[in-house]
Coordinates of C-alpha atoms in Angstrom, one line a residue:
M90 CA -70.9 20.3 -16.7
F91 CA -69.6 23.6 -15.5
V92 CA -67.2 25.5 -17.8
I93 CA -64.8 28.1 -16.5
H94 CA -63.3 30.5 -18.6
F95 CA -60.0 31.8 -18.0
H96 CA -58.9 36.0 -19.1
A97 CA -55.5 35.9 -19.3
V98 CA -53.0 38.9 -18.6
A99 CA -49.4 38.8 -19.2
V100 CA -46.9 40.1 -17.0
E101 CA -43.8 41.1 -17.5
S102 CA -40.8 39.4 -15.3
E103 CA -37.2 39.3 -15.9
G104 CA -37.0 40.0 -19.7
Q105 CA -40.0 37.6 -20.9
R106 CA -43.8 37.3 -20.6
L107 CA -45.8 35.1 -17.9
I108 CA -49.1 34.5 -19.2
L109 CA -51.5 34.5 -15.8
D110 CA -55.4 34.5 -15.2
R111 CA -57.1 37.2 -14.2
E112 CA -60.4 35.9 -13.1
D113 CA -61.5 32.7 -11.7
D114 CA -57.5 31.9 -11.2
P115 CA -56.6 28.6 -9.8
R116 CA -54.8 28.6 -6.5
P117 CA -51.2 28.0 -8.3
L118 CA -51.5 31.1 -10.9
R119 CA -52.5 33.3 -7.6
R120 CA -49.3 32.3 -6.1
L121 CA -47.6 32.9 -9.1
R122 CA -48.8 36.2 -9.6
R123 CA -48.2 37.4 -6.3
V124 CA -44.6 36.2 -6.1
V125 CA -43.8 38.2 -9.3
D126 CA -45.8 41.4 -7.8
E127 CA -43.3 41.5 -4.4
V128 CA -40.2 40.7 -7.0
G129 CA -41.3 43.7 -9.3
A130 CA -42.1 45.9 -6.0
L131 CA -38.7 44.3 -4.5
K132 CA -36.8 45.6 -8.1
A133 CA -38.7 49.2 -8.0
I134 CA -37.1 49.5 -4.6
L135 CA -34.0 48.4 -4.2
M136 CA -33.1 48.1 -8.2
D137 CA -29.8 47.1 -8.9
E138 CA -28.9 46.0 -5.0
L139 CA -31.4 43.2 -5.8
I140 CA -30.8 39.6 -8.1
V141 CA -33.6 37.6 -9.1
R142 CA -32.9 34.3 -10.2
S143 CA -35.6 32.4 -12.5
N144 CA -36.1 28.9 -14.0
E145 CA -36.6 28.3 -17.5
S146 CA -40.2 29.2 -17.5
G147 CA -39.1 32.9 -16.4
Y148 CA -41.0 32.1 -12.8
P149 CA -38.5 33.5 -9.9
V150 CA -37.0 30.9 -7.6
A151 CA -34.0 32.9 -5.7
V152 CA -33.6 36.4 -4.6
E153 CA -30.2 37.5 -3.6
A154 CA -29.2 40.9 -1.9
V155 CA -25.9 42.4 -0.1
I156 CA -27.5 44.2 3.2
F157 CA -25.0 47.0 4.6
P158 CA -25.5 49.2 7.6
S159 CA -27.6 52.5 7.6
T160 CA -25.0 54.8 7.0
A161 CA -26.5 57.8 5.4
D162 CA -24.6 56.4 2.5
D163 CA -21.6 57.1 4.0
T164 CA -19.3 54.0 3.3
L165 CA -16.6 54.6 4.5
Q166 CA -18.8 53.8 7.8
Q167 CA -20.0 50.3 6.5
Y168 CA -18.0 47.9 8.3
V169 CA -20.2 44.9 8.7
C170 CA -22.0 43.6 5.7
L171 CA -23.7 40.0 4.2
T172 CA -25.5 38.2 1.7
L173 CA -29.1 37.5 2.1
V174 CA -30.1 34.7 0.0
V175 CA -33.9 34.1 0.0
E176 CA -34.9 30.7 -1.9
L177 CA -38.6 30.9 -3.0
P178 CA -40.1 26.9 -2.7
P179 CA -43.3 26.0 -5.1
G180 CA -45.4 27.1 -2.8
Y181 CA -44.3 30.2 -1.7
P182 CA -46.2 32.6 0.2
D183 CA -48.4 30.2 2.1
V184 CA -45.1 28.1 2.3
A185 CA -42.4 29.6 4.1
P186 CA -39.1 30.4 2.1
V187 CA -35.5 29.3 2.7
V188 CA -33.0 32.1 4.1
L189 CA -29.4 32.1 3.7
L190 CA -26.8 33.8 5.1
R191 CA -23.9 34.1 3.2
N192 CA -20.4 35.6 3.3
P193 CA -20.9 37.3 6.5
R194 CA -17.8 40.4 7.0
G195 CA -17.3 41.8 10.2
L196 CA -19.9 39.1 12.3
D197 CA -19.2 36.5 14.9
D198 CA -21.6 33.5 15.2
S199 CA -22.7 34.8 17.9
V200 CA -24.4 37.9 15.8
L201 CA -25.3 35.6 12.9
G202 CA -27.2 33.1 15.2
R203 CA -29.3 36.1 16.4
I204 CA -30.0 37.6 12.7
D205 CA -30.7 33.1 12.2
R206 CA -33.4 33.1 15.1
E207 CA -35.0 36.0 14.2
V208 CA -35.6 35.5 10.5
K209 CA -36.8 32.1 10.8
E210 CA -39.8 33.8 13.6
K211 CA -40.5 36.2 11.4
C212 CA -40.7 33.7 8.3
E213 CA -43.3 32.2 10.3
S214 CA -44.8 35.0 11.4
Y215 CA -45.7 36.2 7.8
C216 CA -46.6 33.0 6.6
G217 CA -48.8 33.3 3.5
Q218 CA -48.0 37.1 3.3
A219 CA -45.0 38.7 1.3
V220 CA -42.1 38.4 3.7
I221 CA -38.7 39.0 1.7
Y222 CA -38.8 42.7 1.6
E223 CA -39.1 42.4 5.8
L224 CA -36.7 40.3 5.8
I225 CA -34.5 42.7 4.0
E226 CA -35.1 45.5 6.8
L227 CA -34.6 43.1 9.5
V228 CA -31.4 42.1 8.4
K229 CA -30.1 45.6 7.7
E230 CA -31.4 46.9 11.4
Y231 CA -29.3 44.2 12.9
L232 CA -25.9 45.0 10.8
T233 CA -26.6 48.8 11.9
S234 CA -26.8 47.8 15.4
S235 CA -23.7 45.8 15.1
N236 CA -21.7 48.2 13.1
L237 CA -18.3 47.6 14.8
P238 CA -16.6 44.3 14.0
S239 CA -17.4 41.6 16.4
C240 CA -14.5 38.9 14.9
Q241 CA -11.3 38.7 15.9
C242 CA -8.0 40.3 14.1
A243 CA -6.8 37.3 12.1
I244 CA -3.3 38.0 12.4
C245 CA -3.2 38.6 16.5
L246 CA -6.0 36.5 17.4
Y247 CA -7.4 39.5 19.6
G248 CA -11.0 41.1 19.3
F249 CA -11.5 44.9 18.8
R250 CA -12.3 47.4 21.7
E251 CA -13.2 50.7 22.1
G252 CA -9.9 53.1 20.8
D253 CA -8.1 50.1 19.1
H254 CA -7.2 51.5 15.6
F255 CA -8.1 49.0 12.6
T256 CA -8.1 49.0 9.1
K257 CA -11.1 47.2 7.0
T258 CA -10.1 45.8 3.6
Q259 CA -11.7 46.1 0.1
C260 CA -12.7 42.5 0.7
Y261 CA -14.7 43.8 3.8
H262 CA -11.8 42.0 6.8
Y263 CA -10.9 43.5 9.4
F264 CA -7.4 44.0 11.3
H265 CA -5.7 46.2 13.6
S266 CA -3.9 49.0 11.8
H267 CA -0.4 48.2 13.4
C268 CA -1.1 44.2 13.0
L269 CA -1.5 45.0 9.6
A270 CA 1.3 47.0 9.0
G271 CA 3.5 44.1 10.1
H272 CA 1.9 42.2 7.5
V273 CA 2.5 44.3 4.7
T274 CA 6.4 44.2 5.7
S275 CA 6.6 41.0 6.3
S276 CA 5.2 40.3 2.4
E277 CA 7.4 42.8 1.2
K278 CA 10.6 41.2 2.7
S279 CA 9.3 37.8 1.6
Y280 CA 8.9 39.3 -1.9
Q281 CA 12.1 40.9 -1.7
E282 CA 14.0 37.6 -0.7
E283 CA 12.6 35.5 -3.5
L284 CA 13.5 38.6 -5.6
D285 CA 17.2 38.3 -4.7
K286 CA 16.9 34.2 -6.0
L287 CA 16.6 35.3 -9.1
P288 CA 18.9 35.3 -12.1
A289 CA 19.6 38.7 -13.1
W290 CA 18.2 38.8 -16.4
Q291 CA 14.9 37.8 -14.5
R292 CA 15.4 39.6 -11.5
S293 CA 15.1 42.7 -14.0
Q294 CA 12.3 42.0 -15.2
H295 CA 10.4 41.7 -11.5
A296 CA 12.0 44.4 -10.5
Q297 CA 9.2 46.7 -12.1
S298 CA 6.2 44.9 -10.8
P299 CA 5.4 46.0 -6.8
C300 CA 5.0 43.6 -4.0
Q301 CA 1.3 43.0 -4.0
V302 CA 0.1 43.0 -0.2
L303 CA -2.7 39.8 -0.1
C304 CA -5.4 39.5 2.4
P305 CA -4.2 37.5 5.1
V306 CA -8.0 36.0 5.2
C307 CA -9.0 34.9 1.4
R308 CA -5.3 36.3 -0.4
E309 CA -7.3 38.7 -2.5
P310 CA -5.0 41.9 -3.4
I311 CA -5.5 45.1 -1.0
Q312 CA -4.2 48.7 -1.1
C313 CA -2.8 49.9 2.1
D314 CA -1.8 52.9 3.2
M315 CA 1.8 52.4 4.9
N316 CA 2.4 55.5 6.4
L317 CA -1.1 55.6 8.2
L318 CA -0.9 52.1 9.3
S319 CA 2.8 52.1 10.3
S320 CA 1.7 55.3 12.7
A321 CA -1.3 53.4 14.4
A322 CA -0.5 52.4 18.1
P323 CA -0.8 48.8 19.0
P324 CA -4.0 46.8 20.1
L325 CA -5.1 47.7 23.5
D326 CA -5.3 43.5 24.7
V327 CA -1.8 43.5 23.8
E328 CA -0.2 46.2 25.7
N329 CA -2.3 44.6 28.7
A330 CA -1.9 41.4 28.1
R331 CA 0.5 39.4 30.7
Q332 CA 3.8 39.1 29.8
F333 CA 4.6 34.9 29.8
E334 CA 6.0 33.9 33.0
L335 CA 7.2 29.9 33.7
S336 CA 5.4 28.4 35.9
D337 CA 6.9 25.3 38.4
E338 CA 4.7 23.1 36.2
L339 CA 6.2 23.9 33.0
R340 CA 9.5 23.6 34.5
S341 CA 9.0 20.3 36.1
L342 CA 7.9 19.6 32.7
Q343 CA 10.8 20.7 30.7
R344 CA 13.3 18.5 33.2
Q345 CA 11.5 15.4 32.5
M346 CA 11.3 16.1 28.8
A347 CA 15.2 16.5 29.1
S348 CA 16.0 13.2 31.0
L349 CA 13.6 11.1 28.3
F350 CA 15.8 12.7 25.8
S351 CA 18.8 11.7 27.1
H352 CA 17.7 8.1 27.6
Q353 CA 16.9 8.1 23.7
K354 CA 19.8 9.6 22.8
R355 CA 21.8 7.3 24.4
R356 CA 19.4 4.5 23.2
G357 CA 20.1 5.7 19.6
G358 CA 16.5 7.0 19.5
I359 CA 17.4 10.5 18.7
I360 CA 18.7 11.0 14.8
D361 CA 20.9 13.8 14.0
P362 CA 20.6 15.2 10.8
E363 CA 24.1 16.3 10.4
A364 CA 25.4 12.9 10.7
E365 CA 23.0 11.3 8.5
D366 CA 24.0 13.6 6.0
S367 CA 28.0 13.2 6.2
K368 CA 26.2 9.0 5.6
L369 CA 25.3 9.9 2.1
L370 CA 28.6 12.0 1.3
L371 CA 31.0 10.0 -1.0
V372 CA 34.4 11.5 -1.3
T373 CA 36.4 10.5 -4.2
D374 CA 40.1 11.5 -5.6
T375 CA 40.6 11.7 -9.0
V376 CA 44.5 10.8 -9.6
E377 CA 45.8 10.7 -12.9
Q378 CA 47.5 7.8 -14.6
E379 CA 50.5 8.7 -16.1
G380 CA 51.4 5.8 -18.4
Q381 CA 49.4 2.6 -18.5
D382 CA 51.9 1.2 -20.6
D383 CA 54.6 0.9 -17.7
P384 CA 55.0 -1.9 -15.5
P385 CA 53.7 -1.3 -11.6
G386 CA 56.4 -0.7 -9.4
P387 CA 57.0 -3.4 -7.0
S388 CA 55.0 -3.6 -3.7
L389 CA 56.2 -1.9 -0.8
L390 CA 55.0 -5.4 1.3
L391 CA 57.5 -7.7 -0.6
P392 CA 61.3 -7.8 -0.2
P393 CA 63.9 -6.5 -2.8
P394 CA 64.4 -8.8 -4.9
T395 CA 68.2 -10.6 -5.2
S396 CA 70.4 -10.3 -7.9
Q397 CA 69.9 -13.4 -9.7
Q398 CA 65.7 -12.6 -9.7
A399 CA 66.5 -9.2 -10.9
V400 CA 68.7 -10.3 -13.9
H401 CA 66.4 -13.5 -15.1
Q402 CA 63.1 -10.2 -14.5
H403 CA 65.3 -8.5 -16.5
N404 CA 66.0 -10.5 -19.2
S405 CA 62.3 -11.6 -19.6
I406 CA 61.2 -8.4 -19.5
G407 CA 63.2 -7.7 -22.6
T408 CA 63.0 -10.7 -24.2
S409 CA 59.2 -10.8 -24.5
R410 CA 59.6 -6.9 -26.1
G411 CA 62.3 -8.3 -28.1
D412 CA 60.1 -11.3 -29.1
W413 CA 57.2 -9.8 -30.0
R414 CA 59.2 -7.3 -32.6
R415 CA 60.8 -10.0 -34.2
G416 CA 58.1 -12.5 -33.9
G417 CA 58.6 -14.6 -31.1
C418 CA 56.3 -16.0 -28.2
G419 CA 53.0 -15.7 -30.5
G420 CA 54.6 -13.3 -33.5
F421 CA 54.3 -13.6 -36.9
R422 CA 56.8 -15.6 -37.6
G423 CA 56.1 -19.5 -36.4
R424 CA 57.6 -21.8 -33.9
G425 CA 61.3 -21.6 -35.2
S426 CA 62.4 -18.5 -33.5
S427 CA 60.9 -19.8 -30.4
S428 CA 63.9 -22.4 -29.8
S429 CA 66.5 -19.9 -30.6
H430 CA 65.1 -17.9 -28.3
R431 CA 65.2 -20.1 -25.6
N432 CA 68.6 -21.5 -26.2
R433 CA 69.8 -17.8 -26.1
H434 CA 67.7 -17.3 -23.0
R435 CA 69.2 -20.6 -21.3
R436 CA 73.2 -19.1 -22.2
R437 CA 72.4 -15.5 -20.5
H438 CA 70.8 -17.1 -17.2
H439 CA 74.3 -19.7 -16.9
Q440 CA 76.4 -16.7 -17.0
A441 CA 74.3 -14.6 -14.8
A442 CA 75.0 -17.9 -12.3
A443 CA 78.8 -18.1 -13.1
T444 CA 79.1 -13.9 -12.7
S445 CA 77.2 -14.4 -8.8
R446 CA 79.6 -17.2 -8.0

């Protein structure tokens, strides 16, 4: 029966004490001690530039660092950068780490592809050894040799050439100075147009806050020197770009489209927005009625009444109003008044007929 004695030693890691063995330690614990030693050495070299992520037990599981090119600490000359993330699997360093390249600035896909291939080759060649510092130095060398934006200007979609005036924003995005000046002018104009649409009491409140220009790529607020930007020359590719000319092929296509448009218009296939809007327009004329109790006038389409019809109509109207006051025709005095009304109406009718003869 064999008895193995472990002599423990405490190792500081991220504010926690990891109890490791010192003699006769098993293989997993030896790997743990090597990882803790490597991370501690990196923190002593890079200090605040290195971010270490640990699990619940305090064991380092990933390290992260933002890599810049070597420019003798002149940040104004640093035009590219990226974030290097190295994830440490349980078997590291005997197992290759997982390397991620995140948030690249000023680098196109071809440069990132070369860096990724070099990083994988470095991890394979350093299998079983500490490789994190080697990866950081490898990426830094690539950024130093490519310390010129290799991406495109997101405004004009042209690249950067030697002699172009370009600007690096606080979020590490790059634009031609001439293009960025146009973006700032357009943003201020749009802000003023929206401000003019507000009521007077709201306009006075927003007038005190200046226009905040946003990055065209990530929409982060940026600070720009408009005097410096407006004095920059246009990009060389924009000045040397070939002027657009209408070719024979485009002219033929225009004729085909014009013929097709005319055919669709004749068949009712073209929708006119103004005509459609007029269909939904409802026009109403409001005419005030002067007297709702007055009888309507005679129709213009009917012939004028004869003298007998006019007398009969006049007597009928007058009798109906009088009967309403005296109780006739459904009034409140009973049926006796109704019979006397009929006799009186009959006598008036005979008199009117005799007069007409």
